[in-house]
PDB file of C-alpha atoms in Angstrom:
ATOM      1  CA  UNK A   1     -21.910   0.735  16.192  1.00 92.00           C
ATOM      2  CA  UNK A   2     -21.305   4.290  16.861  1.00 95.00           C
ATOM      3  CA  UNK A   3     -21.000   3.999  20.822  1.00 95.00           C
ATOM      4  CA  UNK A   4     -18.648   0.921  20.446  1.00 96.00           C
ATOM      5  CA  UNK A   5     -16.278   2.734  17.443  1.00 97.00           C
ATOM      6  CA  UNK A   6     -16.578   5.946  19.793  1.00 97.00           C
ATOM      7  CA  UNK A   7     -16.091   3.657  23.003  1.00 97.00           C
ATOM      8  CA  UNK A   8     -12.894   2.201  21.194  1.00 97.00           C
ATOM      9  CA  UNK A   9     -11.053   5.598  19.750  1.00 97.00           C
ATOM     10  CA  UNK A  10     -12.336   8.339  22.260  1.00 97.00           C
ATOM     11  CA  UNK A  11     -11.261   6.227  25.312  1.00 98.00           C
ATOM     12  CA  UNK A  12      -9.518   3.029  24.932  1.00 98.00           C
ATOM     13  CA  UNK A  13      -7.458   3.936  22.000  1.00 97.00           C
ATOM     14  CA  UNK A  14      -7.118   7.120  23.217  1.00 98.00           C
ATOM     15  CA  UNK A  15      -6.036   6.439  26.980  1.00 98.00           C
ATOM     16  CA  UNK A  16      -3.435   3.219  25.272  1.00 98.00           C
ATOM     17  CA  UNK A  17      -1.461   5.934  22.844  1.00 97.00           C
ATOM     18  CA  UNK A  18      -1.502   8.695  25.539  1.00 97.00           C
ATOM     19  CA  UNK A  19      -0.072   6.210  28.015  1.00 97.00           C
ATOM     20  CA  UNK A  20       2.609   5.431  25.428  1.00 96.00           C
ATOM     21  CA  UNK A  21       1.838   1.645  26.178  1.00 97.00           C
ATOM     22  CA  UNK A  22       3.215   0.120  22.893  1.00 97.00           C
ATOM     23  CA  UNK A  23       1.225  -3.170  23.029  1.00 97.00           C
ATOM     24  CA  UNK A  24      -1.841  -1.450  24.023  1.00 97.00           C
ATOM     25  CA  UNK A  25      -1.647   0.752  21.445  1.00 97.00           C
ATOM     26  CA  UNK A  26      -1.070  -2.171  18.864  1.00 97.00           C
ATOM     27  CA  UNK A  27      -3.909  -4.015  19.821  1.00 97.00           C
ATOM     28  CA  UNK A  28      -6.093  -2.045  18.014  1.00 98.00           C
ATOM     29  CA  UNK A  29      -4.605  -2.806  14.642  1.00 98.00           C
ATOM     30  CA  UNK A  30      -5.210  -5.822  12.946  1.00 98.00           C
ATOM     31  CA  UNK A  31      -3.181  -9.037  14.109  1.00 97.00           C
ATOM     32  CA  UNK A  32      -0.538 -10.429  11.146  1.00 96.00           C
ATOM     33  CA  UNK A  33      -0.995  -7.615   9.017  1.00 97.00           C
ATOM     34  CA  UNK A  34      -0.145  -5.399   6.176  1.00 97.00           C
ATOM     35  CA  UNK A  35      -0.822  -1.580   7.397  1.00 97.00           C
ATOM     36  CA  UNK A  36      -0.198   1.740   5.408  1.00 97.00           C
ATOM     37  CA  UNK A  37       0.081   4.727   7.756  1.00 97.00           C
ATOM     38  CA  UNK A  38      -0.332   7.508   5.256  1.00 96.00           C
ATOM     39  CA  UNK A  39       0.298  11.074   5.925  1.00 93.00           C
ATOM     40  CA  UNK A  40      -0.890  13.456   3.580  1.00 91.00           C
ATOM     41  CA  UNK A  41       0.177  16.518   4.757  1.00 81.00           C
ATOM     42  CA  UNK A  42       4.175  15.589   4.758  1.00 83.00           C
ATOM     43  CA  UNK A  43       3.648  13.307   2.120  1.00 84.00           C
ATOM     44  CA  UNK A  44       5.408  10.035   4.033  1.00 92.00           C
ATOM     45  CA  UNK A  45       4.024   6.378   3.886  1.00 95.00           C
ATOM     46  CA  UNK A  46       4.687   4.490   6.891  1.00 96.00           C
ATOM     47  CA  UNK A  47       4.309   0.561   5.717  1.00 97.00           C
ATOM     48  CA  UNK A  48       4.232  -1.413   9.473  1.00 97.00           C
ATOM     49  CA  UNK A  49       3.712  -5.103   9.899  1.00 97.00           C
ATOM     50  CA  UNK A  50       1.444  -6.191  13.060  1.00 97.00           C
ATOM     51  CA  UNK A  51       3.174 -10.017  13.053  1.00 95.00           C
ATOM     52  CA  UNK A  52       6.317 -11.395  14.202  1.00 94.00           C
ATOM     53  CA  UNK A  53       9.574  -9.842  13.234  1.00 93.00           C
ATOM     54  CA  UNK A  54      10.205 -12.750  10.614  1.00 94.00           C
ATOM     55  CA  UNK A  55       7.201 -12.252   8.791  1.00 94.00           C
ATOM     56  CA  UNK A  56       7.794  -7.883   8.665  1.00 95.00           C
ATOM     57  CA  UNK A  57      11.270  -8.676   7.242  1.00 93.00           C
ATOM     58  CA  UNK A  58       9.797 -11.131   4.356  1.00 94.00           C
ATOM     59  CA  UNK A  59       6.960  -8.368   3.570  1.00 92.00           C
ATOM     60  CA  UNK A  60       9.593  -5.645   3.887  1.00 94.00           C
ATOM     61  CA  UNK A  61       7.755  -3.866   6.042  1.00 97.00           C
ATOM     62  CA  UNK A  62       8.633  -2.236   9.889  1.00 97.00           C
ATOM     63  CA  UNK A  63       7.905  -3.965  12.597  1.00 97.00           C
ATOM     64  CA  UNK A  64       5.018  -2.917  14.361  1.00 97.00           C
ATOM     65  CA  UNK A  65       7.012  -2.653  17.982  1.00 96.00           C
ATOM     66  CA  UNK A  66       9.400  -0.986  16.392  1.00 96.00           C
ATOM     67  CA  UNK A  67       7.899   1.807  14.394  1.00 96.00           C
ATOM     68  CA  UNK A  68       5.800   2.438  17.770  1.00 97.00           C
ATOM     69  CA  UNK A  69       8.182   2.856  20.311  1.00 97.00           C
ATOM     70  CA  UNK A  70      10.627   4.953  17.834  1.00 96.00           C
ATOM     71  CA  UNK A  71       7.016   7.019  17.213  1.00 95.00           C
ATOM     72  CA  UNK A  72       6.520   7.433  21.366  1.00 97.00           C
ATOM     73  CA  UNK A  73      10.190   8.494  21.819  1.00 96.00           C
ATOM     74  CA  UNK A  74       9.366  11.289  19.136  1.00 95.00           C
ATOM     75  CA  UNK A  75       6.975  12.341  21.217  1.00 96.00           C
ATOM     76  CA  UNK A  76       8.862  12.622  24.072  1.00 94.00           C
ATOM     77  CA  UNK A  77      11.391  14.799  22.567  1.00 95.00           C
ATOM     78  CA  UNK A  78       8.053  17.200  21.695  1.00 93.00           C
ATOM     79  CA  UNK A  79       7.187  17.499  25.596  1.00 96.00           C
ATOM     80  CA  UNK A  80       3.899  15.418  24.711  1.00 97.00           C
ATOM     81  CA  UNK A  81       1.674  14.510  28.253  1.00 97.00           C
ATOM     82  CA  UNK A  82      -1.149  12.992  26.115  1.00 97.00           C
ATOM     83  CA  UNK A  83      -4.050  13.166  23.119  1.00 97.00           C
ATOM     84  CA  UNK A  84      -7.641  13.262  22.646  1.00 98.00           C
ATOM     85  CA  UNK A  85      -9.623  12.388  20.234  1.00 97.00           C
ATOM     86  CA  UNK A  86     -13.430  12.847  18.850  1.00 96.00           C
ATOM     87  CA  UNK A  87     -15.378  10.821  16.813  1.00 97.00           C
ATOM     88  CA  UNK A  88     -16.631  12.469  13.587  1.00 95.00           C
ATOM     89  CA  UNK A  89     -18.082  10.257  11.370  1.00 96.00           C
ATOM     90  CA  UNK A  90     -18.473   6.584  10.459  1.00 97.00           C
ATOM     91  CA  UNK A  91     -19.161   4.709   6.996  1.00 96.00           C
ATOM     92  CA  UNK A  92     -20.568   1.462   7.086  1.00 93.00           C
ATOM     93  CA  UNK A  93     -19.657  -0.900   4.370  1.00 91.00           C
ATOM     94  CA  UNK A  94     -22.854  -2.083   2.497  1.00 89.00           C
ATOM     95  CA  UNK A  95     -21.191  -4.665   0.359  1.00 93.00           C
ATOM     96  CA  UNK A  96     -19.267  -6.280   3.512  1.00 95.00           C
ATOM     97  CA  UNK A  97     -20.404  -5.494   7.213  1.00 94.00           C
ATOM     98  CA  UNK A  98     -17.223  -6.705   8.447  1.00 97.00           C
ATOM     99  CA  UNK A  99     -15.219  -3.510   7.124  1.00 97.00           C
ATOM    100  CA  UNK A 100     -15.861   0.302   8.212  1.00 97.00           C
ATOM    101  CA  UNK A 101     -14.169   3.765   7.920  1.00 97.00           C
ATOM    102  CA  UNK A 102     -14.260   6.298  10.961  1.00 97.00           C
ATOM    103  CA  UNK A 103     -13.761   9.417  10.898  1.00 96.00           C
ATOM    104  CA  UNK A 104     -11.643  11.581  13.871  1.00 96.00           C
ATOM    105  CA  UNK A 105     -10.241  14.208  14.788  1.00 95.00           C
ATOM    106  CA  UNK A 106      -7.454  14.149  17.260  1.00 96.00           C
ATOM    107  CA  UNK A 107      -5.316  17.058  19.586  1.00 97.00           C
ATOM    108  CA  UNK A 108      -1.686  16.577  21.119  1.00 97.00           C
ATOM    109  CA  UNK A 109      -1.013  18.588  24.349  1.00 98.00           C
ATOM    110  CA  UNK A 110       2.104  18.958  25.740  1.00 97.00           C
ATOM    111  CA  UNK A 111       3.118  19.127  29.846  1.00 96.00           C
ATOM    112  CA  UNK A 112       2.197  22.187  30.212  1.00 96.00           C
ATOM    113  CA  UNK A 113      -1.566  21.824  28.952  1.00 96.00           C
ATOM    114  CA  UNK A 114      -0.857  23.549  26.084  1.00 97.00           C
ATOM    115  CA  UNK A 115      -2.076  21.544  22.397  1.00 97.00           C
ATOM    116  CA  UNK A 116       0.244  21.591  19.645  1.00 95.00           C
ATOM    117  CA  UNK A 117      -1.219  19.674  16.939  1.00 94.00           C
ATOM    118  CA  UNK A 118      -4.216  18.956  16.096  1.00 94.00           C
ATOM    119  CA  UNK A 119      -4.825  16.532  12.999  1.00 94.00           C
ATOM    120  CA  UNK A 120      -7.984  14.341  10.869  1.00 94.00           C
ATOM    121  CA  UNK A 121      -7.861  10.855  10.183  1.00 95.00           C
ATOM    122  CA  UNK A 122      -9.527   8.698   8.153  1.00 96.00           C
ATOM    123  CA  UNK A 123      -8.890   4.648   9.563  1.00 97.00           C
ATOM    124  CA  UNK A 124     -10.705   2.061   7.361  1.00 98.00           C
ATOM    125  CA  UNK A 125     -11.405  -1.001   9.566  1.00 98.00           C
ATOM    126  CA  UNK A 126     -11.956  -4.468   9.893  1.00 98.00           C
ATOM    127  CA  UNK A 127     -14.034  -6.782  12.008  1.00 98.00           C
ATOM    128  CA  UNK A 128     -12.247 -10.429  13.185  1.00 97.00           C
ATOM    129  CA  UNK A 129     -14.200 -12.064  15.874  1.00 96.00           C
ATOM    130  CA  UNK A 130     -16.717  -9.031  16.866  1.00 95.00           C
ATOM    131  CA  UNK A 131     -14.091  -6.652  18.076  1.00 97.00           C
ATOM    132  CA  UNK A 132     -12.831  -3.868  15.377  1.00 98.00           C
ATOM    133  CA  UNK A 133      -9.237  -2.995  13.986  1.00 98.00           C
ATOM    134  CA  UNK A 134      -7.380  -0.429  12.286  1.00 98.00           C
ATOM    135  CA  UNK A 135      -6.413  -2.014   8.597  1.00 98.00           C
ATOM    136  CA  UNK A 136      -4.752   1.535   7.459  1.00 98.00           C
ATOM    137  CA  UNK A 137      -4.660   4.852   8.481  1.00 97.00           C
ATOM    138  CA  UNK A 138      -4.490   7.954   6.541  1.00 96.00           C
ATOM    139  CA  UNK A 139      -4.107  11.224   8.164  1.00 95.00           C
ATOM    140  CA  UNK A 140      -4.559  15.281   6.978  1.00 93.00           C
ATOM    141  CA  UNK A 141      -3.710  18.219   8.479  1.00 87.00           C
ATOM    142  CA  UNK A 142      -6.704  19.520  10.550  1.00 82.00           C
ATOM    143  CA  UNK A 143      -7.643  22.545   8.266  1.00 79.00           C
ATOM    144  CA  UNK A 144     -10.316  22.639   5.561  1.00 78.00           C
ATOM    145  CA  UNK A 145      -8.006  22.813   1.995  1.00 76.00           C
ATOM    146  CA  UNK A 146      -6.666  18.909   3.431  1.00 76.00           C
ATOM    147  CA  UNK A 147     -10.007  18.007   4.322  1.00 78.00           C
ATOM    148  CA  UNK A 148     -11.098  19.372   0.752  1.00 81.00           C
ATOM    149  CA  UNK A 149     -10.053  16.116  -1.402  1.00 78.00           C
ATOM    150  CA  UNK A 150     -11.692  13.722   1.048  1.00 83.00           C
ATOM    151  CA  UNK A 151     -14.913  12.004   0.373  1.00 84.00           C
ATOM    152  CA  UNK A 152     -17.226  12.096   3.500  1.00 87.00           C
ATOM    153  CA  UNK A 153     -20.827  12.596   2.111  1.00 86.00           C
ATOM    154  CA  UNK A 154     -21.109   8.684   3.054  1.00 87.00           C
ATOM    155  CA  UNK A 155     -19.905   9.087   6.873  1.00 92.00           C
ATOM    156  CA  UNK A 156     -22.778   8.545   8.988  1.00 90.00           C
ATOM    157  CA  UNK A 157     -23.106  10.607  12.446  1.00 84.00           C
ATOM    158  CA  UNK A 158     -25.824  10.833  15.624  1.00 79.00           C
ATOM    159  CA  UNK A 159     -27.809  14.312  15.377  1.00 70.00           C
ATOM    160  CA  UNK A 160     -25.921  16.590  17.990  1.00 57.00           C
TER     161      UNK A 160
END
């Protein structure tokens, strides 16, 4: 599980956002879905819809192609070239193997090399037809007071 979760964030996921390649990017979230985008640190919810446009109006929720290329233009205005991201942990539901939590930790550089944000998130997960996707996203600023309210004695990790 780990190489394939570390497979899907650390490269596809990773190479798709930096890219700015909306539908790319989208196909790692969950098809016809509800999905919370919480960040903690500025205390927003983002509530996105992965379906048709029709179906995000009737949940009243943001279409998914929407909130992602307003989200890449953002970025542009910030100089941003492109992201990594690391794999820090992953929990393993025992009750239902098709749903997961991983942990990362990701870093925005701008054109000039330089990285000017660094941040943790915690993405729970779910598993339709063998491949994973992101069911909600909550993110912290990358320091250790933000980290201090999150639960992560169950995250699971490869000896380094």
């Amino acid at each position: 599980l780990w190489k394939i979760l570390e497979h899907k964030f650390c490269v596809d996921l990773k190479n798709a956002f930096s890219n700015k390649d909306i539908m790319g990017w989208l196909n790692h979230f969950a098809p016809n879905e509800k999905i919370n985008i919480y960040q903690h640190g500025i205390g927003k919810t983002t509530k996105i819809y992965t379906g048709n446009l029709l179906n995000s109006l009737l949940n009243g929720r943001i279409p998914a192609k929407l909130m992602a290329k307003i989200y890449f233009q953002k970025l542009a205005k910030q100089n941003y070239s492109h992201s990594d991201i690391e794999l820090l942990g992953i929990q393993q539901n025992t009750e239902n193997e098709k749903l997961a939590k991983v942990h990362i930790r990701f870093f925005r550089y701008d054109t000039y090399g330089k990285m000017y944000e660094s941040a943790m998130g915690l993405y729970s997960l779910t598993k339709i037809e063998n491949l994973w996707f992101i069911k909600e996203m909550s993110i912290y600023d990358d320091n250790e007071k933000a980290m201090a309210s999150v639960d992560l004695s169950n995250m699971w990790f490869p000896e380094k």
